[in-house]
Every structure is written in C-alpha cells, then in structure tokens.
CSV table of C-alpha atoms in Angstrom, one decimal:
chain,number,residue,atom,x,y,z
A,1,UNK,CA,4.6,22.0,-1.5
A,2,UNK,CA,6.2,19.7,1.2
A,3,UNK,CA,5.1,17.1,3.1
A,4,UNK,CA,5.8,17.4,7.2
A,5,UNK,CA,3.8,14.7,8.3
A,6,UNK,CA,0.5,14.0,9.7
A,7,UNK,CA,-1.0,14.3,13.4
A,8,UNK,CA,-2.4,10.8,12.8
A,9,UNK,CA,1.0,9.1,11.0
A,10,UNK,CA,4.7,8.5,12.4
A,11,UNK,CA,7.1,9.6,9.1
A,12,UNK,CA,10.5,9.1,10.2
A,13,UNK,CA,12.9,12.1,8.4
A,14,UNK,CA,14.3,9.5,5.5
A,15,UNK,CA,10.4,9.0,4.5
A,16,UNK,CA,9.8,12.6,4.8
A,17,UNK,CA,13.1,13.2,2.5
A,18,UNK,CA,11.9,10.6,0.1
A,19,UNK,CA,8.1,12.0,-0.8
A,20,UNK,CA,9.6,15.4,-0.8
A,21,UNK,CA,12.2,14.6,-3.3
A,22,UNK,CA,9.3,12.8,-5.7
A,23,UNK,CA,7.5,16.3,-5.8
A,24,UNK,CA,11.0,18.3,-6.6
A,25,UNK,CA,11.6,15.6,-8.7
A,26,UNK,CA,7.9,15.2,-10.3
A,27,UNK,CA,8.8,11.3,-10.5
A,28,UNK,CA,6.7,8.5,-9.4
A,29,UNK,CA,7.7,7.6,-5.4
A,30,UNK,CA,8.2,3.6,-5.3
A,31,UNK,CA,7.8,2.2,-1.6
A,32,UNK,CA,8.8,-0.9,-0.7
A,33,UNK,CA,8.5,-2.6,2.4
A,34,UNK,CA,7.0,-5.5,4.5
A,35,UNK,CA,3.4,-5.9,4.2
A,36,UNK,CA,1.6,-4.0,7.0
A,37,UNK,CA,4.5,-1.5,7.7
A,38,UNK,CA,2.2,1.6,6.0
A,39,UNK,CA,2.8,1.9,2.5
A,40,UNK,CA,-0.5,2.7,1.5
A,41,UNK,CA,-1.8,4.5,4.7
A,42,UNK,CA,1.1,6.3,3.2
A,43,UNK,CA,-0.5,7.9,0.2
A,44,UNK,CA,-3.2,8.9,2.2
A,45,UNK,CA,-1.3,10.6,4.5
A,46,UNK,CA,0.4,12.9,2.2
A,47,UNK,CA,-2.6,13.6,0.1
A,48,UNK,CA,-4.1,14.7,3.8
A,49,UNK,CA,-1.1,16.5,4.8
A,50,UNK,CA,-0.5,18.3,1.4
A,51,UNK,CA,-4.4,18.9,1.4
A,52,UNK,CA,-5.3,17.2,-2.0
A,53,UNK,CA,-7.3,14.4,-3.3
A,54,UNK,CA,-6.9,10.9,-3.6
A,55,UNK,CA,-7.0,8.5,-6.4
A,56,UNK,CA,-6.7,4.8,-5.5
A,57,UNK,CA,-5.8,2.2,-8.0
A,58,UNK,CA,-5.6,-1.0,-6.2
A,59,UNK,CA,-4.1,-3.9,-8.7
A,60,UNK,CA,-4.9,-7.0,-9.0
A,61,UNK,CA,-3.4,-9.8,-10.6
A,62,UNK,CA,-5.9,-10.1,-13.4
A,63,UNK,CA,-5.1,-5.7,-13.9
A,64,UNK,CA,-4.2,-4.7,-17.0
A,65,UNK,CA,-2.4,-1.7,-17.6
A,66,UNK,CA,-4.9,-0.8,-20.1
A,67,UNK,CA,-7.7,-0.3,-17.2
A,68,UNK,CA,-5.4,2.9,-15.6
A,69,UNK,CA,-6.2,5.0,-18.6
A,70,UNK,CA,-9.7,3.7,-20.1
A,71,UNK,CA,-11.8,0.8,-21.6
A,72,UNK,CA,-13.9,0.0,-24.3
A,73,UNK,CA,-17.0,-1.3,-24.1
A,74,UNK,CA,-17.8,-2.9,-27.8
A,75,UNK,CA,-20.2,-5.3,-26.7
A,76,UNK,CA,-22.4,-2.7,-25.7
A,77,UNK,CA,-22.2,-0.9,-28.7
A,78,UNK,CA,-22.7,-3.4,-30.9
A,79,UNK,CA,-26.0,-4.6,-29.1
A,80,UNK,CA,-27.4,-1.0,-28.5
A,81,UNK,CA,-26.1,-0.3,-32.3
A,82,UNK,CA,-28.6,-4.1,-33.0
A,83,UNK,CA,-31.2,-2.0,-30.9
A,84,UNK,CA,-31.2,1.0,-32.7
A,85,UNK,CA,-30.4,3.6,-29.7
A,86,UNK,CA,-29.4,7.0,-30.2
A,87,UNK,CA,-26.1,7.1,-27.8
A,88,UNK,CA,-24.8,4.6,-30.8
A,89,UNK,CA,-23.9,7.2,-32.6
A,90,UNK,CA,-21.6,8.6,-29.9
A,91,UNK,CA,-18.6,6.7,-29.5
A,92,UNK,CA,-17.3,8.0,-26.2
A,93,UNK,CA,-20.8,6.8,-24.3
A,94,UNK,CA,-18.8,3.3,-24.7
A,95,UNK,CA,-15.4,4.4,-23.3
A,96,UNK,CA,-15.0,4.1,-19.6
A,97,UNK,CA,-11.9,6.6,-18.0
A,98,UNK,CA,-9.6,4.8,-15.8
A,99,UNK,CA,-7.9,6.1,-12.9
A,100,UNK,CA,-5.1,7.7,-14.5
A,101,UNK,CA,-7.2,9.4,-17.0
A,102,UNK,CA,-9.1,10.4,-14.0
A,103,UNK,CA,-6.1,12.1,-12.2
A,104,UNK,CA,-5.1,13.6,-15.4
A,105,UNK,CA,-8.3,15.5,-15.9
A,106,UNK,CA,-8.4,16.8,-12.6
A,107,UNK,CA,-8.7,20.6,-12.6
A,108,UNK,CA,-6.5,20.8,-9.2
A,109,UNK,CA,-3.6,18.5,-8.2
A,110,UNK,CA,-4.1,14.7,-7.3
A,111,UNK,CA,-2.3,12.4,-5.2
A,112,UNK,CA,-2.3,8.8,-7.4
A,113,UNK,CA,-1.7,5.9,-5.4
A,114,UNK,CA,-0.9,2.7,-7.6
A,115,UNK,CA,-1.0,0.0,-5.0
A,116,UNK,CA,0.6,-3.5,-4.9
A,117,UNK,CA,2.0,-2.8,-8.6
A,118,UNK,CA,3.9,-6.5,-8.1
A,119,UNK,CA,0.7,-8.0,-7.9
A,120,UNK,CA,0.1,-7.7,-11.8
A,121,UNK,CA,1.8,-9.4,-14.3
A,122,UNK,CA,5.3,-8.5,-15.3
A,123,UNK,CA,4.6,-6.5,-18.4
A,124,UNK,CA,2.3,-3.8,-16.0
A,125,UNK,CA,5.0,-1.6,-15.3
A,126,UNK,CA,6.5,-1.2,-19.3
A,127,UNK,CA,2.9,-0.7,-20.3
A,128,UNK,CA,2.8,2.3,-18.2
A,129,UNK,CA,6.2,4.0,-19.0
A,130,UNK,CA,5.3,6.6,-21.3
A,131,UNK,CA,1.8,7.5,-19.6
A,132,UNK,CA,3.9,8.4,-16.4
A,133,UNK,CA,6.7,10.0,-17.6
A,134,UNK,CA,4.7,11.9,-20.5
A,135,UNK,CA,1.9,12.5,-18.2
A,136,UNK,CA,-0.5,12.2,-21.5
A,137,UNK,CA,-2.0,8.7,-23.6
A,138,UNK,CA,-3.7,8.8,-27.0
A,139,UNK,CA,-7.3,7.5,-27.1
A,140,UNK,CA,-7.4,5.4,-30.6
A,141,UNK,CA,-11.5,5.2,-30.5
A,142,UNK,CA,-11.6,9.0,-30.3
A,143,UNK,CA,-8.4,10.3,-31.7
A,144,UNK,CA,-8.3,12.4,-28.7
A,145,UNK,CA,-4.7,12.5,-26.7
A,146,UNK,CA,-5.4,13.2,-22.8
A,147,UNK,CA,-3.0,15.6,-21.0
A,148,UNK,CA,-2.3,16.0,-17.0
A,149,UNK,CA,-3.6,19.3,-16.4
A,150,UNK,CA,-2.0,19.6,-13.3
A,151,UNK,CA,1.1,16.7,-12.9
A,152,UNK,CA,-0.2,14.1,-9.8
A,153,UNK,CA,1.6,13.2,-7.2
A,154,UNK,CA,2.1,9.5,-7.9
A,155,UNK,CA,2.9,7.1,-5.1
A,156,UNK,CA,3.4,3.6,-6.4
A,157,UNK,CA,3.4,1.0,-3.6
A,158,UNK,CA,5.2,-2.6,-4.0
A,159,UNK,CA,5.5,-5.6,-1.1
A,160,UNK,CA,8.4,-6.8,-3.3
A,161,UNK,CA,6.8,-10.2,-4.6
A,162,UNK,CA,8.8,-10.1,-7.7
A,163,UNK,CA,11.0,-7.8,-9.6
A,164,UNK,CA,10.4,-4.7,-11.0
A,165,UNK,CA,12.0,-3.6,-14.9
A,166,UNK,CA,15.2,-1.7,-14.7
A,167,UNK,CA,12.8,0.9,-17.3
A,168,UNK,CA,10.7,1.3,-15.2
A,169,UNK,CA,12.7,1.6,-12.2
A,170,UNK,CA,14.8,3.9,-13.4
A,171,UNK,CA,11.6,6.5,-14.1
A,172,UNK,CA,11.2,6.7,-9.9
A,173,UNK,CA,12.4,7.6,-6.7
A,174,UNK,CA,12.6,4.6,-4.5
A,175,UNK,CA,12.4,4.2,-0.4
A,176,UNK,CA,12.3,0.8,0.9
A,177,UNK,CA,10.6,1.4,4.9
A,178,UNK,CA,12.4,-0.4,7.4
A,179,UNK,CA,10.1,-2.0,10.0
A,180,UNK,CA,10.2,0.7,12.8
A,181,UNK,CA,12.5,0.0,15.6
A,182,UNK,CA,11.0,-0.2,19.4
A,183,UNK,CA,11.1,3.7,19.9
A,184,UNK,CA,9.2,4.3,16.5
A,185,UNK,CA,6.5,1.7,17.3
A,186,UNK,CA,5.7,3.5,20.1
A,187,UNK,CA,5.4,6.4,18.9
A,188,UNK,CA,2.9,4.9,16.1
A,189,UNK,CA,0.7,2.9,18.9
A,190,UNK,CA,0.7,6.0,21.1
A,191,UNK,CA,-0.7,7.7,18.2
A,192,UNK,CA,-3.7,5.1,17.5
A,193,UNK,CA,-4.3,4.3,21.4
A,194,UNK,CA,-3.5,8.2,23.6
A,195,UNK,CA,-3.4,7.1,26.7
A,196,UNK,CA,-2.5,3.5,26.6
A,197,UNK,CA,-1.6,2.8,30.1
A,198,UNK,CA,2.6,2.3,29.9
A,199,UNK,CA,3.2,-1.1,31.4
A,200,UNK,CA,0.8,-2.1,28.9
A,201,UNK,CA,2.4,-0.9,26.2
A,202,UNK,CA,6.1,-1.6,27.3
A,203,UNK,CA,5.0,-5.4,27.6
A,204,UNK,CA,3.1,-5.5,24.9
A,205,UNK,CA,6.3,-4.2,22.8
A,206,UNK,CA,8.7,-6.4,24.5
A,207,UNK,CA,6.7,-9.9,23.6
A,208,UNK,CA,6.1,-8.9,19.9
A,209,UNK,CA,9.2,-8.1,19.0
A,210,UNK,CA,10.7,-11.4,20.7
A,211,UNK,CA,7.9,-12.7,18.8
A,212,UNK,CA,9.2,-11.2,15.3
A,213,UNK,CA,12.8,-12.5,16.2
A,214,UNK,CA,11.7,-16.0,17.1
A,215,UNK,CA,14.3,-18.0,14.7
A,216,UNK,CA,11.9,-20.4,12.3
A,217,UNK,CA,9.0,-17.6,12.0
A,218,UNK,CA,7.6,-18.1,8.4
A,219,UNK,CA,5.5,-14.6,8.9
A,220,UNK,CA,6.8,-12.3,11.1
A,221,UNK,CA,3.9,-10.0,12.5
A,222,UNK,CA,3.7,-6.2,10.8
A,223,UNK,CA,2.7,-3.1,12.4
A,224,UNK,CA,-0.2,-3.0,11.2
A,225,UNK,CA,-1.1,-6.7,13.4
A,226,UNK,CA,0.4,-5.1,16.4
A,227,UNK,CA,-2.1,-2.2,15.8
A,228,UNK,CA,-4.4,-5.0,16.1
A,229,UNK,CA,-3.4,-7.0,18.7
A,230,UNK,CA,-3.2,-4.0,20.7
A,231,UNK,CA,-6.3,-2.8,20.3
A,232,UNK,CA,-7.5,-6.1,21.6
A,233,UNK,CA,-5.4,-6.4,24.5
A,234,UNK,CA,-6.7,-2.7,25.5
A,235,UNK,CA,-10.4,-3.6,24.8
A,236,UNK,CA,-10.0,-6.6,27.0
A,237,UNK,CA,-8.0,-4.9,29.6
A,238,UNK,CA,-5.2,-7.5,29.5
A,239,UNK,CA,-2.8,-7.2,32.8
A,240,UNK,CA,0.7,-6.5,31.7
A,241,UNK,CA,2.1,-8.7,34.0
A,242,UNK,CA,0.1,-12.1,31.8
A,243,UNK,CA,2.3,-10.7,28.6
A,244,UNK,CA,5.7,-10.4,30.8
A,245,UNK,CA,8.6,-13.4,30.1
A,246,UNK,CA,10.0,-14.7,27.6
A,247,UNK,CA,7.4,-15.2,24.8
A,248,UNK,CA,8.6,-18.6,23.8
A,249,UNK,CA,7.6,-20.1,26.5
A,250,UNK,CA,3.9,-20.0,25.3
A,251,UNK,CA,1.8,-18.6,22.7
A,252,UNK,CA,1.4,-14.8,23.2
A,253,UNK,CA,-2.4,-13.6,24.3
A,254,UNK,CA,-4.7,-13.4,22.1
A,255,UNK,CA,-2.0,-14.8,19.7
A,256,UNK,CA,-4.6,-15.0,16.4
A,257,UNK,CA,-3.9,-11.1,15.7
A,258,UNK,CA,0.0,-11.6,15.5
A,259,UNK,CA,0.5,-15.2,14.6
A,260,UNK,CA,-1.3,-16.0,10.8
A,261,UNK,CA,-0.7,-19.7,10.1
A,262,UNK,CA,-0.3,-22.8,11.2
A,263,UNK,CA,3.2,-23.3,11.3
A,264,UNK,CA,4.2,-20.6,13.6
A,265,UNK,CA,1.2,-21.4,15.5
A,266,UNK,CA,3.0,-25.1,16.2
A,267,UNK,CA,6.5,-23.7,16.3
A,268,UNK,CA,5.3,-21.6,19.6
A,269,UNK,CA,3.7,-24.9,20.6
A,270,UNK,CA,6.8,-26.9,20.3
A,271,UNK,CA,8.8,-24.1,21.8
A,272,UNK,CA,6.3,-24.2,24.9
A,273,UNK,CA,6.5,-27.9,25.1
A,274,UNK,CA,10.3,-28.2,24.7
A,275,UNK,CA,10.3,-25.4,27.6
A,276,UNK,CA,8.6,-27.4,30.4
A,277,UNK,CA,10.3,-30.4,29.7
C-alpha cells in the first residue's frame, strides 16, 4: 500500500516519502506547516489515492481527548432510569463511540485524520498515547476493551500554535510542508483552474509572491488564498497586464482574498502613498 499521489493534489516526492514511511512504519504521520498550505486536503487525498475511508476528527479547543474514544451520557440515564424506560437497563444505549472507536471497529482499513491537534489543550496529546500506539482503550462502563481490527492510517495535522510533548512526539513520523516554491504553485493552480490563460497565471504568481515577501506582512497569504484569489481574478476575467509591477505600489486586485487584516491592509496603503510621493 503506497501512496503516488492524486490527479487532483500536487505531492512533492519528500511528502510522498513521508506518508509512505507512516504506513511501513504503522506510526501516526504529524504535518506541520502554514495554515492553508494542504495539511488536511492532505488526509483526504491519501485516503482517495489509497482507496479507503475517511474519518475526520476536527479539534477544538474545548476537545477532550476523552471524546476520540466515547462518552457517557449519565444524565440520560438517570432521567430515563426516573421514567421507568426499558433501554435503562442497557448500559451501552448511554455510551456514544467517538471517532477513534469508530476507526477501530471498522471492518476494512481507515484513514484517521486528527486535525489542528494544537488547538486543544496541552494535555490532548498524552491522553492519547496508549490509544495510538496500542491501537485498543478499555471501556470502564462496559468492561469491554476495544481493539483496531484493521490498524488506521492516522494523519495528525498541527499549524504549530504551541508545542507538542516529546512523548508524544516521539510516537510519529513528522513532515513539516514548506510553502511550495513558484514552480510547485503552478502546478497546484494549473491543477484547480486547466486552462488558465498563462499571462494570467504568470502575473498573478509574480504579485503574490512579492506580496508574501513584503517586509512588515503580519499574515502572509497561503495557498489555499491564492486558490482563491485566483479563482476570482478568472471569474472576473482580470487583464494580466492591471496585476503587472511591482505590487507595493498599490494594493493588489481584488486584494480581500490575499490580504486578511487591517494592518497589512494599511501597510500596502502606506507603501502606495510613500511610492507617489
């Protein structure tokens, strides 16, 4: 089982190398990267590529580890125990499977996508140490221990907004993905828009990326807003020649796709102001 790529998603051969060696390695795949650069189209890439399921777990900060394998629901117990109703007497109507317990009871082989782990507290990843490298949790209210039938692939994604445990660090295979370099961003676009007209696409390349390395950016535009801004400058049918120059001058077309708060919106003001003086 190997993963090649999809029609639909630009892996470079590191990437490729890195979800390969999770499988051989049957170890969780950590991504890192800058929001927007694919880490969760990711999972669903190889889960399409490798022809399997998907099982999303997006986190949240309020996510308890807990909620991946099941929960309890006392409450209703207790009041349909109050109302006399049969399912009472069955104490697995009140238990709720999470996700993991999901992939684990699968009868064929899952891909598992833990997203934005570094969204949840810092205990999350030690409260999930043994479930992943066990593959199997005990269920208290049942007795019951649940087993992977068939070992997921698990793809754990992180924008690096704090630090992960050495623990659990240790348990994975990690690939940080590098914002893609001219060539590999057009490869990517020309993979969303076939047929994009080329001076389009050339200018459009050239101004966001002197748009990423403006010095003083606070957020620097992702692929996934170029995707975006692209797609607007093809629906409107935007002359290359308007995006041509040096995009300090003024603020880029259509500049609300790229350009996400105020400050940067005022730095390219001051840069256009400073520029006619």
């Amino acid at each position: 089982m190997r993963f090649e790529g999809t029609a639909s998603y630009v892996a470079d051969k590191d990437l490729m190398i890195a979800v390969n060696a999770a499988i051989a390695l049957e170890k969780p795949l950590l991504v890192k990267g800058e929001p927007g650069t694919g880490k969760t189209e990711l999972a669903r890439q190889v889960a399409a590529g490798l022809g399997l399921d998907l099982i999303e777990w997006n986190i949240k900060s309020t996510t308890k580890a807990q909620q991946g394998l099941y929960e309890y629901d006392a409450v209703s117990r207790l009041r349909d125990s109050q109302l006399g109703e049969a399912r009472f007497n069955d104490i697995r109507n009140y238990i709720k499977p999470g996700k993991l317990w999901e992939a684990f009871v699968s009868d064929r082989k899952v891909v598992l996508l833990i997203d934005e782990i570094d969204k949840a507290d810092i205990e999350f990843p030690n409260d999930l140490l043994q479930e992943l490298d066990r593959m199997e949790f005990f269920v208290y209210e049942t007795g019951e221990t649940v087993r992977a039938k068939n070992r997921p692939i698990v793809i754990i994604t992180s924008n690096n907004e704090k630090e992960l445990p050495d623990a659990f660090l240790r348990r994975c295979f990690f690939h940080y993905i590098r914002f893609p370099d001219m060539e590999t961003l057009q490869k990517i676009v020309e993979v969303h828009f076939p047929g994009i007209k080329p001076n389009l696409l050339r200018a459009a390349l050239t101004t966001f990326f002197e748009i990423r390395e403006t010095p003083g950016l606070k957020k620097k535009p992702s692929t996934s807003e170029v995707l975006d801004w692209i797609r607007l400058l093809v629906a409107e049918d935007v002359d290359p020649a308007d995006l041509r120059g040096d995009a300090r001058s003024a603020l880029p077309k259509l500049h609300g796709a790229l350009l996400k708060n105020e400050q940067d919106v005022h730095l390219f003001e001051r840069l256009a102001f400073m520029a006619r003086r």
